[in-house]
Coordinates of C-alpha atoms and ligand atoms in Angstrom, one line a residue:
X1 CA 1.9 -56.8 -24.0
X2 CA -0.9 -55.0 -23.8
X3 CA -0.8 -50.6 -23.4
X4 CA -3.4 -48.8 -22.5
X5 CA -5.4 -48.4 -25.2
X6 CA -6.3 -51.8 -24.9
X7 CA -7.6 -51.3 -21.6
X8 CA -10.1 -47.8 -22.5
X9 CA -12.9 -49.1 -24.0
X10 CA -13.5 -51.9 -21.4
X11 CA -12.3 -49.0 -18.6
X12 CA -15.2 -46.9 -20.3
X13 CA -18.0 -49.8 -20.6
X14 CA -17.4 -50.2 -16.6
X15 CA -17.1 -46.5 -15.9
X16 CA -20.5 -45.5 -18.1
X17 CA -22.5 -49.2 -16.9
X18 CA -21.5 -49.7 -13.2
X19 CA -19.8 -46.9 -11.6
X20 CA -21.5 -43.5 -12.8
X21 CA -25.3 -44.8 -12.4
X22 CA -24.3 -46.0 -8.6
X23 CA -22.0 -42.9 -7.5
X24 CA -24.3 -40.4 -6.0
X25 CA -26.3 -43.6 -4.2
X26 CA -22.6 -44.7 -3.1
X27 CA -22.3 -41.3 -1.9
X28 CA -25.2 -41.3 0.1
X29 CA -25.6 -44.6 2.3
X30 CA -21.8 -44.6 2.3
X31 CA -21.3 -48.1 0.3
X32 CA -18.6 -49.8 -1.2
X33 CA -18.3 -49.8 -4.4
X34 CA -18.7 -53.7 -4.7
X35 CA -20.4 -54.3 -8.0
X36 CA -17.2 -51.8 -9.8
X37 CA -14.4 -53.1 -8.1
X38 CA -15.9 -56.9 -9.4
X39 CA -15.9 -55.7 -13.0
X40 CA -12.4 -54.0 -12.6
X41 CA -11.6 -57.2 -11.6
X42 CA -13.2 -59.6 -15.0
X43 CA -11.8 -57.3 -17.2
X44 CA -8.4 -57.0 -15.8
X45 CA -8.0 -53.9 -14.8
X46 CA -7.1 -54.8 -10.8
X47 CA -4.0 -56.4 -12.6
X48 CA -3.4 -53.2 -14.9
X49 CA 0.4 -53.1 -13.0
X50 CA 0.6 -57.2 -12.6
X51 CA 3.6 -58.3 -14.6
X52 CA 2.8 -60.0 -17.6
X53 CA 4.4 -63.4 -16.6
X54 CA 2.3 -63.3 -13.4
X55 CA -1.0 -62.9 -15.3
X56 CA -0.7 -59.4 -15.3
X57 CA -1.3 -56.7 -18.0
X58 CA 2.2 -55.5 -17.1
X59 CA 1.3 -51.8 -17.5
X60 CA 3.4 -49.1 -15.8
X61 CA 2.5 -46.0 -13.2
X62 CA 1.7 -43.8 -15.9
X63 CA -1.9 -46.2 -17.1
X64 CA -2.4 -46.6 -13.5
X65 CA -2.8 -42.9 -13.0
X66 CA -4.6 -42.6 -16.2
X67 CA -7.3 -45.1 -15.0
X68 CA -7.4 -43.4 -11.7
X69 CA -8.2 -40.4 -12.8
X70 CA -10.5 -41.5 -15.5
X71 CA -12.5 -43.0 -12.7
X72 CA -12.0 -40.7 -10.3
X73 CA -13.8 -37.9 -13.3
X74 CA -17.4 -39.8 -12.5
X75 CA -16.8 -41.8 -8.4
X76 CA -14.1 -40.2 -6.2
X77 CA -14.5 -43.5 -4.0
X78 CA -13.7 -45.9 -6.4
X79 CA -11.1 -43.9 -7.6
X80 CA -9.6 -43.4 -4.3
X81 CA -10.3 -47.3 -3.1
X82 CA -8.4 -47.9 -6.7
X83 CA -5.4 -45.6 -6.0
X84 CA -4.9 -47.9 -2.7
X85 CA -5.3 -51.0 -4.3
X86 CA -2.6 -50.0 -6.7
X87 CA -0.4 -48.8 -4.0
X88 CA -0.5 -52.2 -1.7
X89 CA -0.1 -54.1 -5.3
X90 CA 3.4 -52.0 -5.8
X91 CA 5.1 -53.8 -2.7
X92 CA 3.6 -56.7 -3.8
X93 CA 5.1 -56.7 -7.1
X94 CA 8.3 -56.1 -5.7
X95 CA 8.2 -58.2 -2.6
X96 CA 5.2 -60.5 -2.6
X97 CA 4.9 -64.1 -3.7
X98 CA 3.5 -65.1 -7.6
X99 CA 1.0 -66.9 -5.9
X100 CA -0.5 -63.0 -4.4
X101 CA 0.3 -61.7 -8.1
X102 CA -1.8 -64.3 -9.9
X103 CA -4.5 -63.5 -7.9
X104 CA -4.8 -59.7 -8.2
X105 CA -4.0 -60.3 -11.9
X106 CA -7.4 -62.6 -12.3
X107 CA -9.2 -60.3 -10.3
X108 CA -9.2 -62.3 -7.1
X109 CA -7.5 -60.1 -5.1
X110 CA -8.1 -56.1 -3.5
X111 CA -5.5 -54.9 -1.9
X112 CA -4.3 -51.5 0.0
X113 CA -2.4 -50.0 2.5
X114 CA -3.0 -50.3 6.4
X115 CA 0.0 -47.5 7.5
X116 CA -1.9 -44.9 9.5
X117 CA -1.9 -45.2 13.3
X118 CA -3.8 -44.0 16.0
X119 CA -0.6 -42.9 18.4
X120 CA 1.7 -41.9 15.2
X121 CA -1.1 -40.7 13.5
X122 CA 0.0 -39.0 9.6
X123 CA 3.7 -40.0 10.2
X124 CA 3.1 -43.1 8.8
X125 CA 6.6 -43.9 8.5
X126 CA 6.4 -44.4 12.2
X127 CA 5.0 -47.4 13.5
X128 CA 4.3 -48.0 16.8
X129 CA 2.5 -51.3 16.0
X130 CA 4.4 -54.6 16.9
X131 CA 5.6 -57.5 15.6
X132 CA 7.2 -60.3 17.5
X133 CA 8.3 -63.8 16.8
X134 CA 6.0 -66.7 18.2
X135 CA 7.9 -70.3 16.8
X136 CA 7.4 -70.2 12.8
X137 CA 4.8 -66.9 13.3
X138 CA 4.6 -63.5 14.0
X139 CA 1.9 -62.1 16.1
X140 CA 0.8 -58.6 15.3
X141 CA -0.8 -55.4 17.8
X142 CA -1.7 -52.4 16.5
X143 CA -4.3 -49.8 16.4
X144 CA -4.2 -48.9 12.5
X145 CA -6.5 -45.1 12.5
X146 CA -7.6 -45.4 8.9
X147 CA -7.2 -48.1 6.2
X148 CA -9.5 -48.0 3.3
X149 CA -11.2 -50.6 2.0
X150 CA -11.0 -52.1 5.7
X151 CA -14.2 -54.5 5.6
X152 CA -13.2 -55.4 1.7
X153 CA -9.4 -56.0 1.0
X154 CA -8.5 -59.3 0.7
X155 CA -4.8 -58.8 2.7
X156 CA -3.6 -55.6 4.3
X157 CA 0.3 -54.2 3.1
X158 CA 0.8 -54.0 6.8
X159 CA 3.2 -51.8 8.6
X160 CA 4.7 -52.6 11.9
X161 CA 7.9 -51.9 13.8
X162 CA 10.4 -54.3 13.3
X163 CA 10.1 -57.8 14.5
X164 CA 14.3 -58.2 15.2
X165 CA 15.9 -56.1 13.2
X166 CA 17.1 -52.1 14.1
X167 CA 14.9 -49.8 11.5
X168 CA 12.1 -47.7 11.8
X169 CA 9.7 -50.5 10.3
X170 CA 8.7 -53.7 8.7
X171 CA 6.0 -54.4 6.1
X172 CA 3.9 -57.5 5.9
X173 CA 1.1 -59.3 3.4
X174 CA -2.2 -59.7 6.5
X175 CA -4.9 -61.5 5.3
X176 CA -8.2 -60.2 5.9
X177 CA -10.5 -61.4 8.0
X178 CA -7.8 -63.1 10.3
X179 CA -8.3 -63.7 13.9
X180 CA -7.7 -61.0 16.0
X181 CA -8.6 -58.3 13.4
X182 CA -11.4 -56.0 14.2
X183 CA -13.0 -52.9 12.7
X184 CA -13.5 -50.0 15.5
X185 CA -16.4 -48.1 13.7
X186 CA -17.3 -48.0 10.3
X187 CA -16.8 -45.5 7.8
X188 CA -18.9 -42.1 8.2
X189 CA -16.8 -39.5 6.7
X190 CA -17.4 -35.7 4.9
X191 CA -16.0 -37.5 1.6
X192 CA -14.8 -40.6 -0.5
X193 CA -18.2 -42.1 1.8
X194 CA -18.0 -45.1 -0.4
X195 CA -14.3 -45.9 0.7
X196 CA -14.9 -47.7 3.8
X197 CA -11.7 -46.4 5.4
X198 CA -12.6 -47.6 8.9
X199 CA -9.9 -48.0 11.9
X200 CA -9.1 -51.6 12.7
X201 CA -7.3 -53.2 15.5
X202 CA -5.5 -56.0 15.5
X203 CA -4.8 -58.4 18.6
X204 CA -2.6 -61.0 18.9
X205 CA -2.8 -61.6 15.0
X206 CA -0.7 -64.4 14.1
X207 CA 0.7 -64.6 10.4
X208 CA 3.3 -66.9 9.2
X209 CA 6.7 -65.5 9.1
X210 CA 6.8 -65.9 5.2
X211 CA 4.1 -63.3 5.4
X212 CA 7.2 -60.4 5.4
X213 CA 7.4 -58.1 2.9
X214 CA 11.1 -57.3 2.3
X215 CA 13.9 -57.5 4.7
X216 CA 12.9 -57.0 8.5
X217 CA 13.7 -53.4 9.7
X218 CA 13.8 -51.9 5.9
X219 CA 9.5 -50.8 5.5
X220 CA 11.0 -47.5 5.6
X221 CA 13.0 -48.0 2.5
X222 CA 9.5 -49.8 0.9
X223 CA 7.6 -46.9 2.3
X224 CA 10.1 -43.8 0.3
X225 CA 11.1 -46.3 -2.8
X226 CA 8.2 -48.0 -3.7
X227 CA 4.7 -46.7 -2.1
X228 CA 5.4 -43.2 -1.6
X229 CA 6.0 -42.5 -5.8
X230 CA 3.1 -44.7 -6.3
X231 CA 0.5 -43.2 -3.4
X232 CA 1.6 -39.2 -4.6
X233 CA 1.5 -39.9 -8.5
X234 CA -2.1 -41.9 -8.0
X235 CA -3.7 -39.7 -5.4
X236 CA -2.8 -36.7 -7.4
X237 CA -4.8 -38.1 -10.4
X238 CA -7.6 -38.9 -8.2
X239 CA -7.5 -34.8 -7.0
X240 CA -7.5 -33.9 -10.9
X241 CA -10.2 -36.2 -11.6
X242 CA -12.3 -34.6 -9.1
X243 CA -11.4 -30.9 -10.4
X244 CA -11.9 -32.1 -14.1
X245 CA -15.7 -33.4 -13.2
X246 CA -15.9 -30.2 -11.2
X247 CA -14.9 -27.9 -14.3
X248 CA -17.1 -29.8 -16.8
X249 CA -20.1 -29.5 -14.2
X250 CA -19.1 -26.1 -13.8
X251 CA -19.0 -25.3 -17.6
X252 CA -22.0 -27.3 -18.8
X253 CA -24.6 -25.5 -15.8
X254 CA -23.0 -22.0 -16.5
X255 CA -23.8 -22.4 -20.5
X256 CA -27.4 -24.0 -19.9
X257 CA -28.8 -21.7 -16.8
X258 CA -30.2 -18.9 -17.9
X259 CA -31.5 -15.3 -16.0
X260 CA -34.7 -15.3 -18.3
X261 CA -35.8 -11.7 -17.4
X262 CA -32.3 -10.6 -18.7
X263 CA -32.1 -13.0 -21.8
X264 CA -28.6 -14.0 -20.7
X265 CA -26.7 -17.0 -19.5
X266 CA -24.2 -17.6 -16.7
X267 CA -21.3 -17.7 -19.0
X268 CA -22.3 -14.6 -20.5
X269 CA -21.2 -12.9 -16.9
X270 CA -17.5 -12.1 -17.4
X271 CA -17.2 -12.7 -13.6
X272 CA -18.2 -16.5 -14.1
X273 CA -16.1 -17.2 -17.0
X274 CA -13.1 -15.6 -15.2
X275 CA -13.8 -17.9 -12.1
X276 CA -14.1 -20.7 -15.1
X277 CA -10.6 -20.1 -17.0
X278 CA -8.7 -19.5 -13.0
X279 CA -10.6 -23.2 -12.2
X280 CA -9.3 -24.5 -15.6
X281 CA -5.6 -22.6 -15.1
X282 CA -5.2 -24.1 -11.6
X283 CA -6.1 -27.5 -12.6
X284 CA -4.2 -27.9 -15.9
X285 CA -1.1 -26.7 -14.1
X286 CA -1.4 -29.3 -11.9
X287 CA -2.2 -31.6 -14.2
X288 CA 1.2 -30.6 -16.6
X289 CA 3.2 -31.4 -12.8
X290 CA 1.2 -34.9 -13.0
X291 CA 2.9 -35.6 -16.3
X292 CA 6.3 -34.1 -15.5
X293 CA 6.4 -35.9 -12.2
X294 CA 5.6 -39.3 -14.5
X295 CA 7.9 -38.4 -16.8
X296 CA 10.5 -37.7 -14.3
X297 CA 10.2 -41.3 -12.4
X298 CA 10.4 -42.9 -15.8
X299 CA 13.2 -41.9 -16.7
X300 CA 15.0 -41.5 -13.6
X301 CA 15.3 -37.9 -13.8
X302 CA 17.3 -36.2 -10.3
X303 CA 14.7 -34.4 -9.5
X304 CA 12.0 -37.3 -9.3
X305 CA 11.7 -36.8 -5.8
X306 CA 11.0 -33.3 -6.0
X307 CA 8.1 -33.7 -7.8
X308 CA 6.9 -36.7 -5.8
X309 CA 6.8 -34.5 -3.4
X310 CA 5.3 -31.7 -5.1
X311 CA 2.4 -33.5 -7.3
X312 CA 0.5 -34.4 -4.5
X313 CA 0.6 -30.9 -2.8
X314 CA -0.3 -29.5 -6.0
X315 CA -2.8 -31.6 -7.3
X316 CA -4.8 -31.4 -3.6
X317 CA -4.7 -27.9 -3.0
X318 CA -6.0 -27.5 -6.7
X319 CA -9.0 -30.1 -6.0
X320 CA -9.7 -28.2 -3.2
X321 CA -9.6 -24.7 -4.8
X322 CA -11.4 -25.6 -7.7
X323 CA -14.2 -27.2 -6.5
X324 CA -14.3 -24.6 -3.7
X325 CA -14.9 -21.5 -6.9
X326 CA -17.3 -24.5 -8.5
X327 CA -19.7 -24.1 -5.3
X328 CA -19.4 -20.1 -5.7
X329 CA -20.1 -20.4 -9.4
X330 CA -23.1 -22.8 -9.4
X331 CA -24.8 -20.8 -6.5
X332 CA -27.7 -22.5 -4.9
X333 CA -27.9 -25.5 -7.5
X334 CA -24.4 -26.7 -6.3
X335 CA -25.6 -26.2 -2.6
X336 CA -28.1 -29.2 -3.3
X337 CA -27.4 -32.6 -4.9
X338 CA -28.2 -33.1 -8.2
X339 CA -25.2 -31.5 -10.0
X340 CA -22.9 -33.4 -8.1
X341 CA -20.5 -30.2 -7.6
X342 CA -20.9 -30.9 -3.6
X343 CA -19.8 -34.1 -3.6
X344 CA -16.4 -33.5 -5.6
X345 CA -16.4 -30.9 -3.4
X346 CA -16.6 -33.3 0.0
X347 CA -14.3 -35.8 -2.3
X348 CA -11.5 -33.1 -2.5
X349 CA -11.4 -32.3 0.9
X350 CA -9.6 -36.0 1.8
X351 CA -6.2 -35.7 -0.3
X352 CA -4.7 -32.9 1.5
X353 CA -5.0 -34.9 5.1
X354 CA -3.9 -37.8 3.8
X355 CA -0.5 -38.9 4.7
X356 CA 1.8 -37.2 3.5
X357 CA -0.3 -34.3 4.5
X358 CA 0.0 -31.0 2.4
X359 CA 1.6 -29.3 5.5
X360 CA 4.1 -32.5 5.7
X361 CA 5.0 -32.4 2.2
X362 CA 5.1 -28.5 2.2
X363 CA 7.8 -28.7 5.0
X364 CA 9.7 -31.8 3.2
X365 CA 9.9 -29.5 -0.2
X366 CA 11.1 -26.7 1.5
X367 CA 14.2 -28.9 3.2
X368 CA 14.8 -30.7 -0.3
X369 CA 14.9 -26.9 -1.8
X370 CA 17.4 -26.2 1.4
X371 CA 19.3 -28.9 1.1
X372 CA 18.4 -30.4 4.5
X373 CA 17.4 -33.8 5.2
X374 CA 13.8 -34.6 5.2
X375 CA 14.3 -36.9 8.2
Ligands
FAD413 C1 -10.5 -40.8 3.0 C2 -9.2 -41.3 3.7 C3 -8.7 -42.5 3.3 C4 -7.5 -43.0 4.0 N1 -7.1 -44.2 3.6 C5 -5.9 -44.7 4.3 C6 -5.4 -46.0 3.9 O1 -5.9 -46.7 3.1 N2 -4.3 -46.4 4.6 C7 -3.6 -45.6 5.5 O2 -2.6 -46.0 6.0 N3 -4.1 -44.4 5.8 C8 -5.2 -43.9 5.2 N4 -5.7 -42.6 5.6 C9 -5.1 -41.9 6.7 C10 -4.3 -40.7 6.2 O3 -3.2 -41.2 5.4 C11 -3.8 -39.9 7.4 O4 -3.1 -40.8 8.3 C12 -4.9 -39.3 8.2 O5 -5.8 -38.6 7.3 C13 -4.2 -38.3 9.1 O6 -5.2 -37.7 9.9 P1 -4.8 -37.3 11.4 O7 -5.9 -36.4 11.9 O8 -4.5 -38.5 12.2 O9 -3.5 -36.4 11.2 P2 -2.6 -35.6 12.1 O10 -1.2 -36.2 12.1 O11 -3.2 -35.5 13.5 O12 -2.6 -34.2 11.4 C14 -3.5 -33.1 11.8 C15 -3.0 -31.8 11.1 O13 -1.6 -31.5 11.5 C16 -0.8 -31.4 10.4 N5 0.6 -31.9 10.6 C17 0.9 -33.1 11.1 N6 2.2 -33.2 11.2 C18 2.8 -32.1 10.7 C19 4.1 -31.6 10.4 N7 5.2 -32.3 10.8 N8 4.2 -30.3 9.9 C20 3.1 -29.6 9.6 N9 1.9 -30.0 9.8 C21 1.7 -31.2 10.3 C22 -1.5 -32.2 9.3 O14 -1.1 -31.7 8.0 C23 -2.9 -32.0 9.5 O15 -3.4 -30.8 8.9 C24 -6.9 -42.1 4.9 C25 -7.4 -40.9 5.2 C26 -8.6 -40.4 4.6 C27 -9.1 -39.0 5.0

């Protein structure tokens, strides 16, 4: 089997040849990243989390958030259009077909997550999407808000209410294009502009029944077992990414900008290196939660669903604080383009709206701390 070490230096060949030289273009006409996700795909990286007897390099959450956030240090979008793909390939390890497996393993396959709704808005757990039973289909409505990589995936981990069965939701595997899907508007958005995370409706789709993803009626179990450790761990990492390219920006502009007339640097101004050390503070905290929250799910620690909940608040009120001092410290050169400080700035802005919001999972760690049901 391989670990992750096996994976770096082909991770850092497609990170250094094909994602950094296209991120700040990305960025700006708002494109997919098309040419990265291809070579994630050749070299195996799309099937980091594949088993191994599925073609699969059978790696565990802990490389996925490690590639995550490697990527996320240079491209926020790819990163984040990563974290997704690694989300929708979770319930697919646990509930798709081999045939679905096999693909994403040989690179054939992008997958993500199409939760968000326009009436139920951040509560993803709610659906108000339906499903119903048509002879040997089902035939889907909904009007999904946000779903990123919308024009690119190659099947949707689809959430609906349930087709039969009492439950809050079902999930299902939707093949995209399919008759009946369409985008509302593309992508135009503050941050992650290379994500394509456009709204899509869906009318009268009709999937095969085999298309299900688990037992009818139990999505809400999928959504809390399986995509809600794997969305928090990943999108955390792609929050520290952002505030680790945001510190090294940060560091490398204050050492080499100099106030000629007073024959000193940035970092000689004990003001900048204190806004430096409280950017570096905030992040590593977070970043020590990161592991502790891995930790914790691998071993089945009681309190892995703590800091599921935590890791994600953390980690995005931390991007967003640290990139926030990195504007202050850079002055007028992060105001324009060329450090790239605004745009992990934009890019940190997303995490803490995305479902679970910060405020959600602010109120949901304060009933686990009480003792009260989360739902
Ligand atoms: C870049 C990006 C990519 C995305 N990709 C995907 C994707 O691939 N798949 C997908 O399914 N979704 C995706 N989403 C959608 C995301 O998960 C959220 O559904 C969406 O951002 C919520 O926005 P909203 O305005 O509809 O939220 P609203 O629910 O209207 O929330 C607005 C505000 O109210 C607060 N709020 C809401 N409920 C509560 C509460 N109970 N307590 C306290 N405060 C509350 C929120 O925290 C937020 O500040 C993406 C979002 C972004 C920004």
């Amino acid at each position: 089997m391989a670990d992750l070490s096996n994976v770096l230096p082909a991770l850092e060949r497609i990170i250094t040849g094909v994602v950094e030289p296209r991120a700040a273009r990305l960025d700006a006409d708002a494109n997919f990243p098309v040419e990265a996700i291809a070579a994630l795909g050749e070299s195996g990286i799309l099937g980091l989390t594949i088993p191994v007897a599925d073609g699969g390099l059978g790696l565990g959450l802990d490389a996925a958030a490690a590639v995550v956030g490697r990527v996320a240090q240079v491209c926020g979008s790819t990163a984040m259009v990563l974290c997704m793909h690694y989300c929708g390939t979770a319930v697919i390890v646990a509930h798709g077909d081999a045939a679905t497996r096999r693909d994403i393993a040989a690179g054939r396959h992008l997958s993500t997550l199409a939760f968000s709704e326009a009436g139920s808005r951040s509560h993803f757990w709610a659906p108000l999407s339906t499903a119903r039973a048509s002879g040997e289909e089902i035939v889907l409505d909904a009007r999904k808000s946000w779903i990123t990589s919308a024009r690119h995936a190659t099947a949707f981990v689809w959430s609906s209410q349930p087709a039969a069965a009492e439950g809050f939701s079902t999930l299902w595997l939707v093949p995209n294009p399919r008759a009946g899907l369409a985008i509302v508007a593309p992508y135009n958005g503050l941050g992650l502009r290379g994500n394509d995370s456009a709204p899509l409706a869906a009318e009268g789709v009709r999937i095969p029944e085999s298309a299900r993803l688990g037992a009818d009626g139990k999505g809400f179990d999928l959504m809390m077992g399986i995509v809600l450790p794997t969305f928090n761990v990943l999108n955390a990492a792609v929050s520290l990414g952002i505030c680790d390219a945001a510190i090294a920006a940060t560091a490398a502009h204050a050492t080499a900008t100099r106030h000629e007339h007073a024959g000193s640097s940035l970092a000689d101004l004990p003001t900048i290196r204190a806004y430096i050390a409280r950017m570096k503070l905030r992040a590593d905290l977070a970043h020590t939660l990161l592991a502790d929250t891995i930790a914790a799910l691998a071993s089945g620690r009681a309190d892995g669903m703590l800091r599921v909940l935590q890791v994600k608040a953390a980690a995005a009120e931390a991007a967003i604080d640290v990139t926030t001092t990195a504007m202050r410290v850079c002055g007028g050169a992060a105001y324009r383009k060329e450090l790239g400080v605004e745009r992990a700035f934009r890019d940190a802005q997303a995490a803490s709206v995305m479902g679970p919001t910060t405020d959600v999972l602010y109120d949901f760690i304060g009933k686990a701390v009480c003792g009260l049901p989360l739902f």
